[in-house]
Amino acid sequence: RPLSAGPREAPSGPVAVVVPVFGAPGPTRRCLLSALPDVRATGSRLIVIDDASPDAETPALPRDIAAVWPDVMRVTTHA
């Protein structure tokens, strides 16, 4: 079935928002912080998967945000 760019119906309940990350701490921070208000408002889960980023800052971002919003963010790191 072809993908449609038309309007979609909103989910009827909470969803899981999966954000894969690798490096790029600035865009990663903006992405996570912009998603949090909607994730919290809908009772959804934000799952961040860091695929062994080579820098030190990117893997710390999900942990830092999870320390503030532990009920919203689940952090999974690929070692």
PDB file of N, CA and C in Angstrom:
ATOM      1  N   ARG A   1       0.838  -1.152   0.000  1.00  0.00           N
ATOM      2  CA  ARG A   1       0.000   0.000   0.000  1.00  0.00           C
ATOM      3  C   ARG A   1       0.899   1.235   0.000  1.00  0.00           C
ATOM      4  N   PRO A   2       0.696   2.185  -0.890  1.00  0.00           N
ATOM      5  CA  PRO A   2       1.550   3.370  -0.931  1.00  0.00           C
ATOM      6  C   PRO A   2       1.330   4.273   0.282  1.00  0.00           C
ATOM      7  N   LEU A   3       2.396   4.950   0.667  1.00  0.00           N
ATOM      8  CA  LEU A   3       2.292   5.897   1.774  1.00  0.00           C
ATOM      9  C   LEU A   3       1.535   7.132   1.319  1.00  0.00           C
ATOM     10  N   SER A   4       0.767   7.697   2.203  1.00  0.00           N
ATOM     11  CA  SER A   4      -0.017   8.878   1.884  1.00  0.00           C
ATOM     12  C   SER A   4       0.508  10.067   2.677  1.00  0.00           C
ATOM     13  N   ALA A   5       0.574  11.216   2.041  1.00  0.00           N
ATOM     14  CA  ALA A   5       1.011  12.416   2.742  1.00  0.00           C
ATOM     15  C   ALA A   5      -0.180  13.170   3.331  1.00  0.00           C
ATOM     16  N   GLY A   6      -1.353  12.611   3.212  1.00  0.00           N
ATOM     17  CA  GLY A   6      -2.558  13.272   3.700  1.00  0.00           C
ATOM     18  C   GLY A   6      -2.651  13.260   5.209  1.00  0.00           C
ATOM     19  N   PRO A   7      -3.666  13.923   5.751  1.00  0.00           N
ATOM     20  CA  PRO A   7      -3.840  13.976   7.210  1.00  0.00           C
ATOM     21  C   PRO A   7      -4.085  12.591   7.782  1.00  0.00           C
ATOM     22  N   ARG A   8      -3.596  12.409   8.986  1.00  0.00           N
ATOM     23  CA  ARG A   8      -3.748  11.121   9.665  1.00  0.00           C
ATOM     24  C   ARG A   8      -4.529  11.324  10.939  1.00  0.00           C
ATOM     25  N   GLU A   9      -5.206  10.292  11.336  1.00  0.00           N
ATOM     26  CA  GLU A   9      -5.942  10.324  12.590  1.00  0.00           C
ATOM     27  C   GLU A   9      -4.965  10.230  13.749  1.00  0.00           C
ATOM     28  N   ALA A  10      -5.200  10.995  14.792  1.00  0.00           N
ATOM     29  CA  ALA A  10      -4.344  10.936  15.975  1.00  0.00           C
ATOM     30  C   ALA A  10      -4.540   9.594  16.671  1.00  0.00           C
ATOM     31  N   PRO A  11      -3.481   9.065  17.295  1.00  0.00           N
ATOM     32  CA  PRO A  11      -3.631   7.814  18.038  1.00  0.00           C
ATOM     33  C   PRO A  11      -4.635   7.984  19.167  1.00  0.00           C
ATOM     34  N   SER A  12      -5.311   6.908  19.512  1.00  0.00           N
ATOM     35  CA  SER A  12      -6.334   6.976  20.549  1.00  0.00           C
ATOM     36  C   SER A  12      -5.756   6.901  21.955  1.00  0.00           C
ATOM     37  N   GLY A  13      -4.494   6.613  22.085  1.00  0.00           N
ATOM     38  CA  GLY A  13      -3.882   6.508  23.402  1.00  0.00           C
ATOM     39  C   GLY A  13      -2.417   6.872  23.350  1.00  0.00           C
ATOM     40  N   PRO A  14      -1.700   6.623  24.425  1.00  0.00           N
ATOM     41  CA  PRO A  14      -0.274   6.937  24.455  1.00  0.00           C
ATOM     42  C   PRO A  14       0.492   6.174  23.375  1.00  0.00           C
ATOM     43  N   VAL A  15       1.584   6.766  22.941  1.00  0.00           N
ATOM     44  CA  VAL A  15       2.446   6.145  21.940  1.00  0.00           C
ATOM     45  C   VAL A  15       3.865   6.137  22.460  1.00  0.00           C
ATOM     46  N   ALA A  16       4.727   5.397  21.810  1.00  0.00           N
ATOM     47  CA  ALA A  16       6.159   5.416  22.098  1.00  0.00           C
ATOM     48  C   ALA A  16       6.844   6.188  20.977  1.00  0.00           C
ATOM     49  N   VAL A  17       7.568   7.219  21.363  1.00  0.00           N
ATOM     50  CA  VAL A  17       8.329   8.011  20.402  1.00  0.00           C
ATOM     51  C   VAL A  17       9.777   7.551  20.523  1.00  0.00           C
ATOM     52  N   VAL A  18      10.300   6.968  19.463  1.00  0.00           N
ATOM     53  CA  VAL A  18      11.657   6.431  19.474  1.00  0.00           C
ATOM     54  C   VAL A  18      12.565   7.395  18.716  1.00  0.00           C
ATOM     55  N   VAL A  19      13.632   7.831  19.388  1.00  0.00           N
ATOM     56  CA  VAL A  19      14.571   8.769  18.788  1.00  0.00           C
ATOM     57  C   VAL A  19      15.956   8.122  18.779  1.00  0.00           C
ATOM     58  N   PRO A  20      16.409   7.638  17.609  1.00  0.00           N
ATOM     59  CA  PRO A  20      17.775   7.120  17.529  1.00  0.00           C
ATOM     60  C   PRO A  20      18.747   8.289  17.417  1.00  0.00           C
ATOM     61  N   VAL A  21      19.854   8.243  18.154  1.00  0.00           N
ATOM     62  CA  VAL A  21      20.827   9.328  18.101  1.00  0.00           C
ATOM     63  C   VAL A  21      22.232   8.777  17.892  1.00  0.00           C
ATOM     64  N   PHE A  22      23.050   9.582  17.216  1.00  0.00           N
ATOM     65  CA  PHE A  22      24.464   9.273  17.019  1.00  0.00           C
ATOM     66  C   PHE A  22      25.182  10.600  16.798  1.00  0.00           C
ATOM     67  N   GLY A  23      25.885  11.061  17.804  1.00  0.00           N
ATOM     68  CA  GLY A  23      26.588  12.332  17.696  1.00  0.00           C
ATOM     69  C   GLY A  23      25.608  13.494  17.609  1.00  0.00           C
ATOM     70  N   ALA A  24      26.079  14.640  17.133  1.00  0.00           N
ATOM     71  CA  ALA A  24      25.256  15.836  16.928  1.00  0.00           C
ATOM     72  C   ALA A  24      24.529  16.260  18.206  1.00  0.00           C
ATOM     73  N   PRO A  25      25.252  16.628  19.249  1.00  0.00           N
ATOM     74  CA  PRO A  25      24.591  16.968  20.503  1.00  0.00           C
ATOM     75  C   PRO A  25      23.628  18.154  20.425  1.00  0.00           C
ATOM     76  N   GLY A  26      23.932  19.170  19.634  1.00  0.00           N
ATOM     77  CA  GLY A  26      23.042  20.330  19.523  1.00  0.00           C
ATOM     78  C   GLY A  26      21.677  19.969  18.971  1.00  0.00           C
ATOM     79  N   PRO A  27      21.623  19.364  17.767  1.00  0.00           N
ATOM     80  CA  PRO A  27      20.333  18.949  17.222  1.00  0.00           C
ATOM     81  C   PRO A  27      19.629  17.907  18.094  1.00  0.00           C
ATOM     82  N   THR A  28      20.396  17.035  18.727  1.00  0.00           N
ATOM     83  CA  THR A  28      19.795  16.015  19.602  1.00  0.00           C
ATOM     84  C   THR A  28      19.102  16.684  20.780  1.00  0.00           C
ATOM     85  N   ARG A  29      19.766  17.649  21.408  1.00  0.00           N
ATOM     86  CA  ARG A  29      19.174  18.370  22.543  1.00  0.00           C
ATOM     87  C   ARG A  29      17.886  19.074  22.109  1.00  0.00           C
ATOM     88  N   ARG A  30      17.925  19.776  20.986  1.00  0.00           N
ATOM     89  CA  ARG A  30      16.730  20.493  20.507  1.00  0.00           C
ATOM     90  C   ARG A  30      15.591  19.522  20.206  1.00  0.00           C
ATOM     91  N   CYS A  31      15.909  18.393  19.609  1.00  0.00           N
ATOM     92  CA  CYS A  31      14.887  17.389  19.287  1.00  0.00           C
ATOM     93  C   CYS A  31      14.216  16.870  20.558  1.00  0.00           C
ATOM     94  N   LEU A  32      15.008  16.465  21.525  1.00  0.00           N
ATOM     95  CA  LEU A  32      14.450  15.888  22.751  1.00  0.00           C
ATOM     96  C   LEU A  32      13.631  16.908  23.534  1.00  0.00           C
ATOM     97  N   LEU A  33      14.167  18.120  23.668  1.00  0.00           N
ATOM     98  CA  LEU A  33      13.441  19.137  24.431  1.00  0.00           C
ATOM     99  C   LEU A  33      12.167  19.581  23.725  1.00  0.00           C
ATOM    100  N   SER A  34      12.167  19.564  22.393  1.00  0.00           N
ATOM    101  CA  SER A  34      10.944  19.963  21.687  1.00  0.00           C
ATOM    102  C   SER A  34       9.876  18.878  21.749  1.00  0.00           C
ATOM    103  N   ALA A  35      10.277  17.626  21.891  1.00  0.00           N
ATOM    104  CA  ALA A  35       9.313  16.521  21.946  1.00  0.00           C
ATOM    105  C   ALA A  35       8.697  16.354  23.332  1.00  0.00           C
ATOM    106  N   LEU A  36       9.414  16.723  24.371  1.00  0.00           N
ATOM    107  CA  LEU A  36       8.969  16.443  25.735  1.00  0.00           C
ATOM    108  C   LEU A  36       7.596  16.994  26.098  1.00  0.00           C
ATOM    109  N   PRO A  37       7.249  18.241  25.779  1.00  0.00           N
ATOM    110  CA  PRO A  37       5.924  18.723  26.197  1.00  0.00           C
ATOM    111  C   PRO A  37       4.766  17.884  25.647  1.00  0.00           C
ATOM    112  N   ASP A  38       4.833  17.504  24.376  1.00  0.00           N
ATOM    113  CA  ASP A  38       3.759  16.694  23.793  1.00  0.00           C
ATOM    114  C   ASP A  38       3.773  15.279  24.335  1.00  0.00           C
ATOM    115  N   VAL A  39       4.956  14.741  24.560  1.00  0.00           N
ATOM    116  CA  VAL A  39       5.063  13.389  25.111  1.00  0.00           C
ATOM    117  C   VAL A  39       4.442  13.355  26.504  1.00  0.00           C
ATOM    118  N   ARG A  40       4.774  14.329  27.316  1.00  0.00           N
ATOM    119  CA  ARG A  40       4.215  14.386  28.681  1.00  0.00           C
ATOM    120  C   ARG A  40       2.708  14.599  28.651  1.00  0.00           C
ATOM    121  N   ALA A  41       2.238  15.489  27.778  1.00  0.00           N
ATOM    122  CA  ALA A  41       0.808  15.822  27.722  1.00  0.00           C
ATOM    123  C   ALA A  41      -0.047  14.630  27.312  1.00  0.00           C
ATOM    124  N   THR A  42       0.509  13.724  26.537  1.00  0.00           N
ATOM    125  CA  THR A  42      -0.263  12.579  26.041  1.00  0.00           C
ATOM    126  C   THR A  42      -0.025  11.310  26.848  1.00  0.00           C
ATOM    127  N   GLY A  43       0.852  11.371  27.852  1.00  0.00           N
ATOM    128  CA  GLY A  43       1.155  10.173  28.630  1.00  0.00           C
ATOM    129  C   GLY A  43       1.961   9.159  27.850  1.00  0.00           C
ATOM    130  N   SER A  44       2.638   9.618  26.823  1.00  0.00           N
ATOM    131  CA  SER A  44       3.439   8.734  25.974  1.00  0.00           C
ATOM    132  C   SER A  44       4.815   8.509  26.584  1.00  0.00           C
ATOM    133  N   ARG A  45       5.620   7.692  25.920  1.00  0.00           N
ATOM    134  CA  ARG A  45       6.985   7.404  26.357  1.00  0.00           C
ATOM    135  C   ARG A  45       7.953   7.905  25.300  1.00  0.00           C
ATOM    136  N   LEU A  46       9.062   8.468  25.730  1.00  0.00           N
ATOM    137  CA  LEU A  46      10.128   8.891  24.831  1.00  0.00           C
ATOM    138  C   LEU A  46      11.292   7.953  25.060  1.00  0.00           C
ATOM    139  N   ILE A  47      11.644   7.211  24.046  1.00  0.00           N
ATOM    140  CA  ILE A  47      12.721   6.231  24.141  1.00  0.00           C
ATOM    141  C   ILE A  47      13.871   6.723  23.277  1.00  0.00           C
ATOM    142  N   VAL A  48      15.019   6.945  23.903  1.00  0.00           N
ATOM    143  CA  VAL A  48      16.202   7.433  23.198  1.00  0.00           C
ATOM    144  C   VAL A  48      17.192   6.285  23.078  1.00  0.00           C
ATOM    145  N   ILE A  49      17.617   6.023  21.864  1.00  0.00           N
ATOM    146  CA  ILE A  49      18.591   4.961  21.623  1.00  0.00           C
ATOM    147  C   ILE A  49      19.855   5.601  21.094  1.00  0.00           C
ATOM    148  N   ASP A  50      20.885   5.618  21.915  1.00  0.00           N
ATOM    149  CA  ASP A  50      22.176   6.158  21.510  1.00  0.00           C
ATOM    150  C   ASP A  50      23.002   5.014  20.948  1.00  0.00           C
ATOM    151  N   ASP A  51      23.348   5.120  19.694  1.00  0.00           N
ATOM    152  CA  ASP A  51      24.088   4.051  19.022  1.00  0.00           C
ATOM    153  C   ASP A  51      25.592   4.280  19.163  1.00  0.00           C
ATOM    154  N   ALA A  52      26.052   4.320  20.405  1.00  0.00           N
ATOM    155  CA  ALA A  52      27.470   4.458  20.729  1.00  0.00           C
ATOM    156  C   ALA A  52      28.085   5.695  20.086  1.00  0.00           C
ATOM    157  N   SER A  53      27.511   6.852  20.377  1.00  0.00           N
ATOM    158  CA  SER A  53      28.046   8.109  19.854  1.00  0.00           C
ATOM    159  C   SER A  53      29.516   8.255  20.233  1.00  0.00           C
ATOM    160  N   PRO A  54      30.323   8.761  19.308  1.00  0.00           N
ATOM    161  CA  PRO A  54      31.758   8.859  19.576  1.00  0.00           C
ATOM    162  C   PRO A  54      32.134  10.003  20.515  1.00  0.00           C
ATOM    163  N   ASP A  55      31.237  10.977  20.718  1.00  0.00           N
ATOM    164  CA  ASP A  55      31.535  12.099  21.604  1.00  0.00           C
ATOM    165  C   ASP A  55      30.990  11.815  22.999  1.00  0.00           C
ATOM    166  N   ALA A  56      31.394  12.619  23.956  1.00  0.00           N
ATOM    167  CA  ALA A  56      30.937  12.420  25.341  1.00  0.00           C
ATOM    168  C   ALA A  56      29.616  13.132  25.625  1.00  0.00           C
ATOM    169  N   GLU A  57      29.322  14.188  24.883  1.00  0.00           N
ATOM    170  CA  GLU A  57      28.144  15.013  25.187  1.00  0.00           C
ATOM    171  C   GLU A  57      26.827  14.343  24.791  1.00  0.00           C
ATOM    172  N   THR A  58      26.781  13.712  23.621  1.00  0.00           N
ATOM    173  CA  THR A  58      25.519  13.122  23.143  1.00  0.00           C
ATOM    174  C   THR A  58      24.986  12.037  24.078  1.00  0.00           C
ATOM    175  N   PRO A  59      25.809  11.080  24.522  1.00  0.00           N
ATOM    176  CA  PRO A  59      25.268  10.065  25.441  1.00  0.00           C
ATOM    177  C   PRO A  59      24.800  10.649  26.771  1.00  0.00           C
ATOM    178  N   ALA A  60      25.368  11.788  27.185  1.00  0.00           N
ATOM    179  CA  ALA A  60      24.973  12.395  28.456  1.00  0.00           C
ATOM    180  C   ALA A  60      23.619  13.090  28.360  1.00  0.00           C
ATOM    181  N   LEU A  61      23.224  13.551  27.185  1.00  0.00           N
ATOM    182  CA  LEU A  61      21.965  14.290  27.038  1.00  0.00           C
ATOM    183  C   LEU A  61      20.752  13.504  27.518  1.00  0.00           C
ATOM    184  N   PRO A  62      20.526  12.298  27.029  1.00  0.00           N
ATOM    185  CA  PRO A  62      19.348  11.548  27.509  1.00  0.00           C
ATOM    186  C   PRO A  62      19.392  11.302  29.013  1.00  0.00           C
ATOM    187  N   ARG A  63      20.568  11.016  29.538  1.00  0.00           N
ATOM    188  CA  ARG A  63      20.682  10.791  30.991  1.00  0.00           C
ATOM    189  C   ARG A  63      20.343  12.062  31.761  1.00  0.00           C
ATOM    190  N   ASP A  64      20.844  13.208  31.288  1.00  0.00           N
ATOM    191  CA  ASP A  64      20.563  14.477  31.975  1.00  0.00           C
ATOM    192  C   ASP A  64      19.077  14.808  31.946  1.00  0.00           C
ATOM    193  N   ILE A  65      18.440  14.612  30.796  1.00  0.00           N
ATOM    194  CA  ILE A  65      17.010  14.916  30.679  1.00  0.00           C
ATOM    195  C   ILE A  65      16.187  13.910  31.486  1.00  0.00           C
ATOM    196  N   ALA A  66      16.607  12.646  31.495  1.00  0.00           N
ATOM    197  CA  ALA A  66      15.889  11.626  32.268  1.00  0.00           C
ATOM    198  C   ALA A  66      15.960  11.921  33.764  1.00  0.00           C
ATOM    199  N   ALA A  67      17.022  12.586  34.210  1.00  0.00           N
ATOM    200  CA  ALA A  67      17.129  12.936  35.621  1.00  0.00           C
ATOM    201  C   ALA A  67      16.057  13.950  36.015  1.00  0.00           C
ATOM    202  N   VAL A  68      15.622  14.777  35.064  1.00  0.00           N
ATOM    203  CA  VAL A  68      14.599  15.783  35.332  1.00  0.00           C
ATOM    204  C   VAL A  68      13.195  15.219  35.103  1.00  0.00           C
ATOM    205  N   TRP A  69      13.035  14.400  34.071  1.00  0.00           N
ATOM    206  CA  TRP A  69      11.731  13.827  33.712  1.00  0.00           C
ATOM    207  C   TRP A  69      11.811  12.302  33.653  1.00  0.00           C
ATOM    208  N   PRO A  70      12.054  11.620  34.772  1.00  0.00           N
ATOM    209  CA  PRO A  70      12.220  10.166  34.742  1.00  0.00           C
ATOM    210  C   PRO A  70      10.957   9.415  34.345  1.00  0.00           C
ATOM    211  N   ASP A  71       9.800  10.034  34.530  1.00  0.00           N
ATOM    212  CA  ASP A  71       8.555   9.360  34.186  1.00  0.00           C
ATOM    213  C   ASP A  71       8.297   9.368  32.684  1.00  0.00           C
ATOM    214  N   VAL A  72       9.049  10.173  31.953  1.00  0.00           N
ATOM    215  CA  VAL A  72       8.789  10.317  30.521  1.00  0.00           C
ATOM    216  C   VAL A  72       9.840   9.616  29.694  1.00  0.00           C
ATOM    217  N   MET A  73      11.079   9.667  30.087  1.00  0.00           N
ATOM    218  CA  MET A  73      12.143   9.210  29.212  1.00  0.00           C
ATOM    219  C   MET A  73      12.712   7.880  29.653  1.00  0.00           C
ATOM    220  N   ARG A  74      12.818   6.989  28.709  1.00  0.00           N
ATOM    221  CA  ARG A  74      13.511   5.731  28.933  1.00  0.00           C
ATOM    222  C   ARG A  74      14.774   5.782  28.086  1.00  0.00           C
ATOM    223  N   VAL A  75      15.915   5.514  28.691  1.00  0.00           N
ATOM    224  CA  VAL A  75      17.182   5.634  27.986  1.00  0.00           C
ATOM    225  C   VAL A  75      17.739   4.241  27.715  1.00  0.00           C
ATOM    226  N   THR A  76      18.061   3.992  26.465  1.00  0.00           N
ATOM    227  CA  THR A  76      18.664   2.728  26.074  1.00  0.00           C
ATOM    228  C   THR A  76      19.946   3.050  25.323  1.00  0.00           C
ATOM    229  N   THR A  77      21.058   2.517  25.769  1.00  0.00           N
ATOM    230  CA  THR A  77      22.333   2.790  25.112  1.00  0.00           C
ATOM    231  C   THR A  77      22.899   1.519  24.530  1.00  0.00           C
ATOM    232  N   HIS A  78      23.278   1.609  23.278  1.00  0.00           N
ATOM    233  CA  HIS A  78      23.947   0.488  22.618  1.00  0.00           C
ATOM    234  C   HIS A  78      25.433   0.608  22.908  1.00  0.00           C
ATOM    235  N   ALA A  79      25.996  -0.394  23.529  1.00  0.00           N
ATOM    236  CA  ALA A  79      27.422  -0.325  23.891  1.00  0.00           C
ATOM    237  C   ALA A  79      28.305  -0.835  22.786  1.00  0.00           C
TER     238      ALA A  79
END
